[in-house]
Amino acid sequence: MEDRLKILAQWLQKATTDDFYYDASRDGRLESAIAESQVETCNKIGGYIEEILAMDSEQIDNELK
């Protein structure tokens, strides 16, 4: 399970606007802002998952309190 979460974290951190079907030549400013926001969100979630996976048991226990 941990390896699967590592893969997910890596995928999320590699997300680009292309993953959200953003076409710079066709879409406007709003679409661009939405696609960038989606990428930023994916990158942050991927980072959070990596941080959690790097925690030891004591850190996890402290976070759950």
CSV table of C-alpha atoms in Angstrom, one decimal:
chain,number,residue,atom,x,y,z
A,1,MET,CA,0.0,0.0,0.0
A,2,GLU,CA,2.8,2.4,0.9
A,3,ASP,CA,4.4,1.9,-2.6
A,4,ARG,CA,1.1,2.7,-4.2
A,5,LEU,CA,0.8,5.9,-2.2
A,6,LYS,CA,4.3,6.9,-3.2
A,7,ILE,CA,3.4,6.4,-6.9
A,8,LEU,CA,0.2,8.5,-6.4
A,9,ALA,CA,2.2,11.3,-4.7
A,10,GLN,CA,4.7,11.3,-7.6
A,11,TRP,CA,2.0,11.5,-10.2
A,12,LEU,CA,0.2,14.3,-8.3
A,13,GLN,CA,3.5,16.3,-8.1
A,14,LYS,CA,4.1,15.8,-11.8
A,15,ALA,CA,0.7,17.1,-12.8
A,16,THR,CA,0.6,19.8,-15.6
A,17,THR,CA,-2.2,21.8,-17.2
A,18,ASP,CA,-2.2,19.2,-20.0
A,19,ASP,CA,-3.6,16.7,-17.5
A,20,PHE,CA,-6.7,18.8,-17.3
A,21,TYR,CA,-7.2,19.1,-21.1
A,22,TYR,CA,-6.1,22.8,-21.1
A,23,ASP,CA,-5.4,24.1,-24.6
A,24,ALA,CA,-3.5,27.4,-24.5
A,25,SER,CA,-4.4,28.2,-28.1
A,26,ARG,CA,-8.1,27.7,-27.6
A,27,ASP,CA,-9.0,28.4,-23.9
A,28,GLY,CA,-9.1,31.8,-22.2
A,29,ARG,CA,-7.9,33.3,-19.1
A,30,LEU,CA,-10.5,31.8,-16.8
A,31,GLU,CA,-9.8,28.3,-18.1
A,32,SER,CA,-6.0,28.9,-17.7
A,33,ALA,CA,-6.5,30.0,-14.1
A,34,ILE,CA,-8.7,27.0,-13.3
A,35,ALA,CA,-6.1,24.6,-14.9
A,36,GLU,CA,-3.2,26.2,-13.0
A,37,SER,CA,-5.3,25.9,-9.7
A,38,GLN,CA,-5.9,22.3,-10.4
A,39,VAL,CA,-2.2,21.6,-10.9
A,40,GLU,CA,-1.3,23.5,-7.8
A,41,THR,CA,-3.8,21.5,-5.8
A,42,CYS,CA,-2.5,18.2,-7.1
A,43,ASN,CA,1.1,19.2,-6.4
A,44,LYS,CA,0.2,20.2,-2.8
A,45,ILE,CA,-1.7,16.9,-2.1
A,46,GLY,CA,1.3,15.0,-3.5
A,47,GLY,CA,3.6,16.8,-1.2
A,48,TYR,CA,1.3,16.2,1.8
A,49,ILE,CA,1.2,12.4,1.0
A,50,GLU,CA,5.0,12.3,0.8
A,51,GLU,CA,5.3,14.1,4.1
A,52,ILE,CA,3.0,11.7,5.8
A,53,LEU,CA,4.8,8.7,4.3
A,54,ALA,CA,8.1,10.1,5.7
A,55,MET,CA,6.7,10.4,9.2
A,56,ASP,CA,7.7,7.9,11.9
A,57,SER,CA,5.2,6.3,14.3
A,58,GLU,CA,5.7,8.9,17.0
A,59,GLN,CA,5.0,11.8,14.5
A,60,ILE,CA,1.8,10.0,13.3
A,61,ASP,CA,0.6,9.5,16.8
A,62,ASN,CA,1.2,13.2,17.6
A,63,GLU,CA,-0.7,14.3,14.5
A,64,LEU,CA,-3.7,12.1,15.4
A,65,LYS,CA,-4.0,13.5,18.9
